[in-house]
Amino acid sequence: MKKMVCFYQAKCEIYDRSLTDLRSPYDKTEAFIVGEAKKYSTHYAESLKKRFLNGMEELKLKDRIK
């Protein structure tokens, strides 16, 4: 489960970095998401979360069938 959470966070962070060139002066990997990009970032994170949860449910069902 921890690996899935880390993977989710990494996917969201990479997507956020693709939306903007604004970076923190202290951490060049941190992306600042403002304005219109915030809507896209939130939508991506929510849809990715749904896909992860659906995938987890499918794995649980497969384990029950075995």
Tab-separated table of C-alpha atoms in Angstrom:
chain	number	residue	atom	x	y	z
A	1	MET	CA	0.000	0.000	0.000
A	2	LYS	CA	2.837	2.416	0.849
A	3	LYS	CA	4.322	1.874	-2.599
A	4	MET	CA	1.005	2.779	-4.207
A	5	VAL	CA	0.800	6.005	-2.188
A	6	CYS	CA	4.361	6.963	-3.144
A	7	PHE	CA	3.649	6.183	-6.795
A	8	TYR	CA	0.471	8.295	-6.697
A	9	GLN	CA	2.320	11.238	-5.166
A	10	ALA	CA	5.140	10.951	-7.688
A	11	LYS	CA	2.734	10.853	-10.642
A	12	CYS	CA	0.912	13.952	-9.354
A	13	GLU	CA	4.171	15.818	-8.748
A	14	ILE	CA	5.516	15.031	-12.218
A	15	TYR	CA	2.244	16.166	-13.778
A	16	ASP	CA	2.319	19.402	-11.764
A	17	ARG	CA	5.864	20.085	-12.950
A	18	SER	CA	4.707	19.683	-16.537
A	19	LEU	CA	2.068	22.400	-16.017
A	20	THR	CA	4.407	25.221	-15.004
A	21	ASP	CA	7.972	26.480	-14.973
A	22	LEU	CA	7.507	28.257	-11.621
A	23	ARG	CA	9.789	26.667	-9.027
A	24	SER	CA	10.662	27.262	-5.399
A	25	PRO	CA	13.974	29.071	-4.869
A	26	TYR	CA	14.791	26.560	-2.120
A	27	ASP	CA	13.646	23.337	-3.785
A	28	LYS	CA	13.919	23.242	-7.581
A	29	THR	CA	11.730	20.121	-7.757
A	30	GLU	CA	8.741	21.857	-6.141
A	31	ALA	CA	6.255	23.251	-8.670
A	32	PHE	CA	4.030	26.242	-7.938
A	33	ILE	CA	0.558	25.658	-9.352
A	34	VAL	CA	-1.509	28.839	-9.723
A	35	GLY	CA	-4.505	30.038	-11.701
A	36	GLU	CA	-5.893	27.823	-14.457
A	37	ALA	CA	-3.224	25.168	-13.862
A	38	LYS	CA	-4.647	24.487	-10.381
A	39	LYS	CA	-7.875	23.229	-11.967
A	40	TYR	CA	-5.946	20.820	-14.204
A	41	SER	CA	-3.778	19.644	-11.326
A	42	THR	CA	-6.788	18.927	-9.118
A	43	HIS	CA	-8.654	17.129	-11.905
A	44	TYR	CA	-5.636	14.940	-12.683
A	45	ALA	CA	-5.106	14.073	-9.005
A	46	GLU	CA	-8.781	13.158	-8.524
A	47	SER	CA	-8.968	11.013	-11.659
A	48	LEU	CA	-5.701	9.266	-10.779
A	49	LYS	CA	-7.013	8.573	-7.271
A	50	LYS	CA	-10.175	7.008	-8.720
A	51	ARG	CA	-8.097	4.797	-11.022
A	52	PHE	CA	-5.916	3.682	-8.111
A	53	LEU	CA	-8.920	2.903	-5.919
A	54	ASN	CA	-10.602	0.944	-8.717
A	55	GLY	CA	-7.391	-0.988	-9.279
A	56	MET	CA	-7.125	-1.780	-5.583
A	57	GLU	CA	-10.732	-3.047	-5.531
A	58	GLU	CA	-10.041	-5.283	-8.538
A	59	LEU	CA	-6.978	-6.740	-6.822
A	60	LYS	CA	-9.009	-7.462	-3.678
A	61	LEU	CA	-11.709	-9.199	-5.735
A	62	LYS	CA	-9.137	-11.321	-7.565
A	63	ASP	CA	-7.630	-12.389	-4.230
A	64	ARG	CA	-11.076	-13.429	-2.951
A	65	ILE	CA	-11.753	-15.544	-6.039
A	66	LYS	CA	-8.545	-17.567	-5.654
